[in-house]
PDB file of C-alpha atoms in Angstrom:
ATOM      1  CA  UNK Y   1       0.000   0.000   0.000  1.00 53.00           C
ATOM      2  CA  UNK Y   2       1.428   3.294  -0.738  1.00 54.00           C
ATOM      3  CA  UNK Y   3       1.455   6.125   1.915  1.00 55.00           C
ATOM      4  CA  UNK Y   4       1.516  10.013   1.605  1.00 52.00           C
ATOM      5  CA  UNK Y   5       2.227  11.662   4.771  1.00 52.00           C
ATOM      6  CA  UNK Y   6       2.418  16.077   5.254  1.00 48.00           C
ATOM      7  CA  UNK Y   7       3.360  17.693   8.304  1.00 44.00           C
ATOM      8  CA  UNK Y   8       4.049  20.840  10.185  1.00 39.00           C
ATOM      9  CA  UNK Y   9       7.669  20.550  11.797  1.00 39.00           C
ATOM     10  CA  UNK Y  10       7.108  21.175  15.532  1.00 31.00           C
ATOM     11  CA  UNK Y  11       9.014  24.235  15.647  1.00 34.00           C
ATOM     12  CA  UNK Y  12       8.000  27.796  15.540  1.00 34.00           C
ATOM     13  CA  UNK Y  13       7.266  29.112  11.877  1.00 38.00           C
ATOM     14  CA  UNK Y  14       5.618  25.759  10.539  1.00 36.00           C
ATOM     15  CA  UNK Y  15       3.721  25.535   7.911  1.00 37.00           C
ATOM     16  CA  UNK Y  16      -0.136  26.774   8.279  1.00 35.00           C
ATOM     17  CA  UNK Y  17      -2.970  24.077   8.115  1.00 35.00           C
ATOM     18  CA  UNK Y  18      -5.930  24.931   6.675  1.00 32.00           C
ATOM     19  CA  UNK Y  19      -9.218  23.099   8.553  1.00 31.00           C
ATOM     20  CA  UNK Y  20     -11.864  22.216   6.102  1.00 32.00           C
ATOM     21  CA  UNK Y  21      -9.055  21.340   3.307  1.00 32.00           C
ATOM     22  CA  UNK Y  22      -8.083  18.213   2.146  1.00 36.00           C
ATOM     23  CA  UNK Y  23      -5.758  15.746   4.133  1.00 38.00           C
ATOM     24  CA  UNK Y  24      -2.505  17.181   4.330  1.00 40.00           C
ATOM     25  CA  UNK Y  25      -3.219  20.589   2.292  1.00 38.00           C
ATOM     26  CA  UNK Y  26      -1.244  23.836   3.793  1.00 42.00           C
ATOM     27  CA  UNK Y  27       0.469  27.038   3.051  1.00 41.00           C
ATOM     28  CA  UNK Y  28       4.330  26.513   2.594  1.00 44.00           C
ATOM     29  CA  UNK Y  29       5.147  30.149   3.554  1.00 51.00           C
ATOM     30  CA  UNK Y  30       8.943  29.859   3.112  1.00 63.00           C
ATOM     31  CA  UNK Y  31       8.899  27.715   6.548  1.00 76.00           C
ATOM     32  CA  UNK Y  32      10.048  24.095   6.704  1.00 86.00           C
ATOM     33  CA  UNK Y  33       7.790  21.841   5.543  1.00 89.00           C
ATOM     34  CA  UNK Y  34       7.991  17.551   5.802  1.00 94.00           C
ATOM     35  CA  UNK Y  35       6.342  15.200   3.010  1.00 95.00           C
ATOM     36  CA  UNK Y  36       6.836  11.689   3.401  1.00 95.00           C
ATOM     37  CA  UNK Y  37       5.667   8.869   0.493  1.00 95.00           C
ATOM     38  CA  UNK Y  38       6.140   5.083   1.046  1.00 95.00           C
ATOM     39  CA  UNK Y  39       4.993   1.895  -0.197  1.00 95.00           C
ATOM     40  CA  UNK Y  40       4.951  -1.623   1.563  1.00 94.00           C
ATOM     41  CA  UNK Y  41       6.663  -4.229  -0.999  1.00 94.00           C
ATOM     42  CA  UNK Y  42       6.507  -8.358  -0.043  1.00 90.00           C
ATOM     43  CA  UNK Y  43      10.357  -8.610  -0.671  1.00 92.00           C
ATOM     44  CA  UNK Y  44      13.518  -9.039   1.779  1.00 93.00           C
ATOM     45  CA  UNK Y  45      15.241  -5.773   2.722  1.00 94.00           C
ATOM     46  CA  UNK Y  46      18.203  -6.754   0.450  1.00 95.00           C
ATOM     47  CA  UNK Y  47      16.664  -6.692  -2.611  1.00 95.00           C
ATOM     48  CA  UNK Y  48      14.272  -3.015  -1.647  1.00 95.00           C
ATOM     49  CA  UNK Y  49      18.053  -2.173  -0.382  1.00 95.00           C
ATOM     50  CA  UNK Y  50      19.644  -3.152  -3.517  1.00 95.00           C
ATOM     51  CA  UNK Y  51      16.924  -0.723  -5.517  1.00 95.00           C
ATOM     52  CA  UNK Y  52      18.057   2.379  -3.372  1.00 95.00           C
ATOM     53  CA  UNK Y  53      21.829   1.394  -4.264  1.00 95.00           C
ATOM     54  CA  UNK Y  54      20.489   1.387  -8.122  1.00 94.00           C
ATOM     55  CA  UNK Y  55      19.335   4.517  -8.012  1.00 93.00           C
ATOM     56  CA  UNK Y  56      20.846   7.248 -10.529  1.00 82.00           C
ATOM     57  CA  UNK Y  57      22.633   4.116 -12.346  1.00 82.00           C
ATOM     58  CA  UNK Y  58      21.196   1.601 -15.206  1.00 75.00           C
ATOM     59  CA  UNK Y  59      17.946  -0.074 -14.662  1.00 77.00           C
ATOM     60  CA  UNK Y  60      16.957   2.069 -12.100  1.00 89.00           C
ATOM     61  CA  UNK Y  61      13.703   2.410 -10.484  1.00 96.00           C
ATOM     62  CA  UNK Y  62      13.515   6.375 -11.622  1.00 96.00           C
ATOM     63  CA  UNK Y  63      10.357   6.485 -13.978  1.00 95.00           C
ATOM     64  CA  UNK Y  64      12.890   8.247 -16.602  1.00 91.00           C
ATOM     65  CA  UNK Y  65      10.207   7.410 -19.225  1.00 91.00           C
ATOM     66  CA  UNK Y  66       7.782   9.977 -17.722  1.00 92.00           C
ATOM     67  CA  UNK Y  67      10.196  12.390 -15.660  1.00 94.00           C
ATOM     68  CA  UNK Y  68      13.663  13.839 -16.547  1.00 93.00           C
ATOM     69  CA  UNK Y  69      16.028  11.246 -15.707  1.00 93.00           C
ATOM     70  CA  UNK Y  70      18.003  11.519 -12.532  1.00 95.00           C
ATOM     71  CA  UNK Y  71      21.475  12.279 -13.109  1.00 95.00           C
ATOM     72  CA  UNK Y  72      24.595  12.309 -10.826  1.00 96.00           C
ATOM     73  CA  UNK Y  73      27.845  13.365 -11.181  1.00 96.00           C
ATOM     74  CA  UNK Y  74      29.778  10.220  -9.382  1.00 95.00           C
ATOM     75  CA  UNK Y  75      26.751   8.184  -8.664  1.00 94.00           C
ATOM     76  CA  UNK Y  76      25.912   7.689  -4.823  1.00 96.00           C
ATOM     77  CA  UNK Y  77      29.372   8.880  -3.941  1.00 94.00           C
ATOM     78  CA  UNK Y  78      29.251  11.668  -1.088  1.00 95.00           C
ATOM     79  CA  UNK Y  79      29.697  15.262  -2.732  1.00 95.00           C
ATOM     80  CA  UNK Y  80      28.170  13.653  -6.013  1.00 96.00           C
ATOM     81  CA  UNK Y  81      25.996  16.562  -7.975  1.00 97.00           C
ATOM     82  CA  UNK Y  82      23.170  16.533  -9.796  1.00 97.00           C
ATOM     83  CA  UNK Y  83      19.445  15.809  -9.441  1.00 96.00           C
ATOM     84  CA  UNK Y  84      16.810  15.963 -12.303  1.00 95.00           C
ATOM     85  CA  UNK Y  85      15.033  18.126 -14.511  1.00 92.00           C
ATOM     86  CA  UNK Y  86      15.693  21.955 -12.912  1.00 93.00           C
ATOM     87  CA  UNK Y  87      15.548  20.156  -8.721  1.00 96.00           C
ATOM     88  CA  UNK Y  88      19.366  20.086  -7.996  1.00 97.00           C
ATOM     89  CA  UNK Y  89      20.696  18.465  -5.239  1.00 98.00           C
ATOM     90  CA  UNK Y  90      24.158  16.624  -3.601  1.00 98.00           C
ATOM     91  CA  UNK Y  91      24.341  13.322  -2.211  1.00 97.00           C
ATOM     92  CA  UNK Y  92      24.516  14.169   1.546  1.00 97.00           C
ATOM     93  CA  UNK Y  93      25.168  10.186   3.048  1.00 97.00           C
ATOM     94  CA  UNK Y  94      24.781   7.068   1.587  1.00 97.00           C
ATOM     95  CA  UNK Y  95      24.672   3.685   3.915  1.00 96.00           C
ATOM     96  CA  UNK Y  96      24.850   0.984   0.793  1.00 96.00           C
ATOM     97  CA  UNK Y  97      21.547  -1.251   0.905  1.00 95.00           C
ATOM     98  CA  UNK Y  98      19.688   1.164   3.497  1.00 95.00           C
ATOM     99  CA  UNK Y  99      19.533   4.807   2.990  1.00 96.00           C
ATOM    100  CA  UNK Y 100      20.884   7.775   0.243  1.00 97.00           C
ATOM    101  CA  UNK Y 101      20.185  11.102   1.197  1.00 98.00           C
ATOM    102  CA  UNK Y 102      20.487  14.420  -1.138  1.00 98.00           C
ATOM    103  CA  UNK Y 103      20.876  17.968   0.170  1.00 98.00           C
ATOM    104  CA  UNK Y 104      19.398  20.698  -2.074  1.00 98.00           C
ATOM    105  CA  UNK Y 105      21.062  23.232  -3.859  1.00 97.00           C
ATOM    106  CA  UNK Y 106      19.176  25.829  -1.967  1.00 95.00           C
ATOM    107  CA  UNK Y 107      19.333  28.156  -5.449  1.00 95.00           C
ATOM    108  CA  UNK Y 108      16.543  26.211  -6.337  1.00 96.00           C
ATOM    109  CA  UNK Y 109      14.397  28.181  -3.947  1.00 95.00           C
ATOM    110  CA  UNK Y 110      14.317  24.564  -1.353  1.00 96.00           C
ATOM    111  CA  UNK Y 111      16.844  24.243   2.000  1.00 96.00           C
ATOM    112  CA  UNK Y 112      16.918  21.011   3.032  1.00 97.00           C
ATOM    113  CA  UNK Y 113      17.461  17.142   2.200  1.00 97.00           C
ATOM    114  CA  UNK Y 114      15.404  14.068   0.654  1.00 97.00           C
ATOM    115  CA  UNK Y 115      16.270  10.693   1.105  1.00 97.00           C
ATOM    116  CA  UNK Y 116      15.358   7.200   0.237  1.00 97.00           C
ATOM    117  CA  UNK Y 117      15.198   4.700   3.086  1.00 97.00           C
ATOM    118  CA  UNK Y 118      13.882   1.266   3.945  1.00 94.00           C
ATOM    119  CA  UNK Y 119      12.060   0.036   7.211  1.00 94.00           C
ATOM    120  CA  UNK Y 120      11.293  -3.465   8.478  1.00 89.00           C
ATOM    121  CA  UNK Y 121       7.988  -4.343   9.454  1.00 80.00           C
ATOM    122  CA  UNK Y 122       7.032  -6.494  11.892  1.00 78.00           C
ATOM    123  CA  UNK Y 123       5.316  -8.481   9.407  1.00 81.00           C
ATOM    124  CA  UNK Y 124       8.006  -9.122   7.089  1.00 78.00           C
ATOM    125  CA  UNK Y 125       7.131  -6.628   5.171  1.00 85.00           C
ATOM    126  CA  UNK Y 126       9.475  -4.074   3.972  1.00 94.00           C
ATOM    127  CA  UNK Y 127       8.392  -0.364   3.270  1.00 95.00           C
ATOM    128  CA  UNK Y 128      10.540   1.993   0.920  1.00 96.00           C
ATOM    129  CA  UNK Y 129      10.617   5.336   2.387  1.00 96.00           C
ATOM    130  CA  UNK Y 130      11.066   8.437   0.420  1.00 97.00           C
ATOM    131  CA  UNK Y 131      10.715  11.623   3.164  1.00 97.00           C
ATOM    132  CA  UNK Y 132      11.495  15.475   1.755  1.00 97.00           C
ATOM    133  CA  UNK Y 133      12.266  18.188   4.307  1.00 96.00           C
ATOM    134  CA  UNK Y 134      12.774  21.487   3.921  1.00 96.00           C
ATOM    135  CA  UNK Y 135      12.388  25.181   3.899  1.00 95.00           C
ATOM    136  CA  UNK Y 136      10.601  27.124   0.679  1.00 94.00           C
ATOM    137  CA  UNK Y 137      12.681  30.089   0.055  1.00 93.00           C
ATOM    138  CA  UNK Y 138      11.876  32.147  -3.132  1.00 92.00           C
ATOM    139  CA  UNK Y 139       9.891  31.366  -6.006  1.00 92.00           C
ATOM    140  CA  UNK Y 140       9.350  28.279  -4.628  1.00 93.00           C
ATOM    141  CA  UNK Y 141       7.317  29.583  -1.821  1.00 92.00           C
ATOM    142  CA  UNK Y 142       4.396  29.695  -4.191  1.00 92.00           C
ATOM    143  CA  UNK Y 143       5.917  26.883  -7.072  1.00 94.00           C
ATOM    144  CA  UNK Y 144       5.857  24.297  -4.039  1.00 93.00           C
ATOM    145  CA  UNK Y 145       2.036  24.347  -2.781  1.00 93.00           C
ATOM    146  CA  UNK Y 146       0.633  25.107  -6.551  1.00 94.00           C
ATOM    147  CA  UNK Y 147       2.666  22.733  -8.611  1.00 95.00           C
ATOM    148  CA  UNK Y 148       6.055  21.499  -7.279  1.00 95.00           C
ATOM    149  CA  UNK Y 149       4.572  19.423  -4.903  1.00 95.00           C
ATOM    150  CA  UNK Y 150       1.945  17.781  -6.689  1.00 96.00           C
ATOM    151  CA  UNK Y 151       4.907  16.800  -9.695  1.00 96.00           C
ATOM    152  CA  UNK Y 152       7.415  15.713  -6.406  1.00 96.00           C
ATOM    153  CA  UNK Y 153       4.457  13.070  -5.548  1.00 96.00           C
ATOM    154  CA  UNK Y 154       3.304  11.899  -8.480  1.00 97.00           C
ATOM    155  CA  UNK Y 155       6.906  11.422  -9.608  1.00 97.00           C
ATOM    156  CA  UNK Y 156       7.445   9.407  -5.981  1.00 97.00           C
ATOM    157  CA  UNK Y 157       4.072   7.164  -6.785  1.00 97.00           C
ATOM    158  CA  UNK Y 158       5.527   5.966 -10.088  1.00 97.00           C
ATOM    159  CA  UNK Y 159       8.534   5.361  -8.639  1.00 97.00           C
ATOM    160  CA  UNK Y 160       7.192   3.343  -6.000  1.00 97.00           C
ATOM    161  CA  UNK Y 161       5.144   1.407  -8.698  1.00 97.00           C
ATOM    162  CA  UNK Y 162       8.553   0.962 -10.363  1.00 97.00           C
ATOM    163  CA  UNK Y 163       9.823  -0.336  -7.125  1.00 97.00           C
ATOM    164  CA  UNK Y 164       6.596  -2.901  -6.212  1.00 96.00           C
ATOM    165  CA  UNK Y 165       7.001  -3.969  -9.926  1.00 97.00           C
ATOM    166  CA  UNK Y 166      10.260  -4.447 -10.164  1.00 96.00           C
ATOM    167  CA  UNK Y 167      10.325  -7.225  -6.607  1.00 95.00           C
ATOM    168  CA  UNK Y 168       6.942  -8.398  -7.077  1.00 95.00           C
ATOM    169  CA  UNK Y 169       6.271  -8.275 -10.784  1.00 96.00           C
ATOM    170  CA  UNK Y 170       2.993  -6.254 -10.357  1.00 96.00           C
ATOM    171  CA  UNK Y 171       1.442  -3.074  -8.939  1.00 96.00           C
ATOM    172  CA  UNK Y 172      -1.521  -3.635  -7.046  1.00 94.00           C
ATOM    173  CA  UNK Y 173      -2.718  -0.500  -7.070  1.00 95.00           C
ATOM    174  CA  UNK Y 174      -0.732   1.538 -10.100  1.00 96.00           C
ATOM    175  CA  UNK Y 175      -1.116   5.348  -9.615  1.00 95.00           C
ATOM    176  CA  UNK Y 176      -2.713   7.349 -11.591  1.00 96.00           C
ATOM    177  CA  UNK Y 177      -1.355  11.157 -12.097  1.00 97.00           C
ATOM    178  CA  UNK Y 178      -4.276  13.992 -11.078  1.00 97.00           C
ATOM    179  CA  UNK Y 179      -5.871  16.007 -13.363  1.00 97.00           C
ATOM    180  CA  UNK Y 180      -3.789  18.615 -11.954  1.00 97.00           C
ATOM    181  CA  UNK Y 181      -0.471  16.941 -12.633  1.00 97.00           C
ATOM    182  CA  UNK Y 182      -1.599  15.684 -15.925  1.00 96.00           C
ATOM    183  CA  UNK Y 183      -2.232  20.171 -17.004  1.00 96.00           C
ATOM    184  CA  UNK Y 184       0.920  20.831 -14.636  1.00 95.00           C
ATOM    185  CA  UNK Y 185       3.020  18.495 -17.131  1.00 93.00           C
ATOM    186  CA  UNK Y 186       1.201  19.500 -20.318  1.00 93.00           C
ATOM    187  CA  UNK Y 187       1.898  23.288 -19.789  1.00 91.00           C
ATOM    188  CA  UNK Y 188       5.917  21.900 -19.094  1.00 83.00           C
ATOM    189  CA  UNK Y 189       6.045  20.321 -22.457  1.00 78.00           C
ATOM    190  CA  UNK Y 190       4.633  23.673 -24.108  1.00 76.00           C
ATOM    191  CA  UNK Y 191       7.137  25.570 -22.946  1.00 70.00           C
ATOM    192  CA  UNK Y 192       9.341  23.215 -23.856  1.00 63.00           C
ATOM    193  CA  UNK Y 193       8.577  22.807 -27.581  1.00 62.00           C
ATOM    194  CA  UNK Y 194      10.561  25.471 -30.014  1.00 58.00           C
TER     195      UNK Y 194
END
């Protein structure tokens, strides 16, 4: 089952929740803001470890045919550059076959990390963690509630059906990208096009 988790940090100058909204919705504000996605997988922790370890190289879980590919400088390496599309980031830490975690360029209007991490369950079960925190700064204190955020998680939910396909040779329940993602991405590709 996949997961999407929002939250306030418990510190002053967290984000604003609006009551009556949907589950999760708030005002970024240029504070720090924490958005969590995961998805349980029936596979050992090795082999959800061993997709983390892929990332960035060949055959890797990044939906590439959908989003711009992630690229790194000297793969998980510490103090390896790069990111994807116009998100930059460095690799922060890597712990091979558990955790890789990516500090923003904070030009890009974010200050903060991501990082991809696995969990045991108590039921065998092993869920692939990807958790984003940071502060908006910018443009991206109106980019990241309005569109950046909505393209972060639908990027995250095929990656995580990458992931469940990839150990289990199916999706159970494949995501399917908003209406709202699916204009975000169209007005992209205009802009794109000569």
């Amino acid at each position: 089952s996949s997961q999407t988790r929002l939250s306030a940090l418990s510190q002053p100058g967290g984000p604003t929740l609006i009551s009556g909204g949907p589950p999760g919705l708030f005002v970024s504000g240029g504070r720090t803001m924490r958005n969590v996605q995961s998805r349980d997988i029936e596979a050992s922790a090795g082999a959800v470890g061993a997709l983390i370890d892929g990332l960035g190289g060949t055959g890797s879980i990044w939906p590439e045919r959908t989003w711009p590919p992630l690229r790194l400088s000297d793969g998980l390496n510490s103090g390896s550059t790069g990111g994807h599309g116009p998100i930059r980031y460095a690799v922060r830490r890597y712990q091979p076959g558990h955790l890789v975690e990516f500090e923003f360029d904070p030009r890009i209007g974010l200050t903060g990390w991501h990082r991809f991490t696995l969990e045991q369950g108590p039921d065998g079960r092993v869920r692939l963690v990807h958790t984003l925190q940071a502060r908006t700064t910018g443009v991206q204190v109106l980019l990241w509630p309005l569109a950046t955020r909505w393209l972060h998680e639908a990027l995250l939910h095929d990656l995580l059906d990458n992931a469940e396909r990839a150990l289990t040779g199916e999706v159970a329940t494949p995501s399917r990208w908003s209406w709202w993602v699916r204009r975000l991405r169209a007005v992209m590709t205009r802009r794109r096009k000569p």
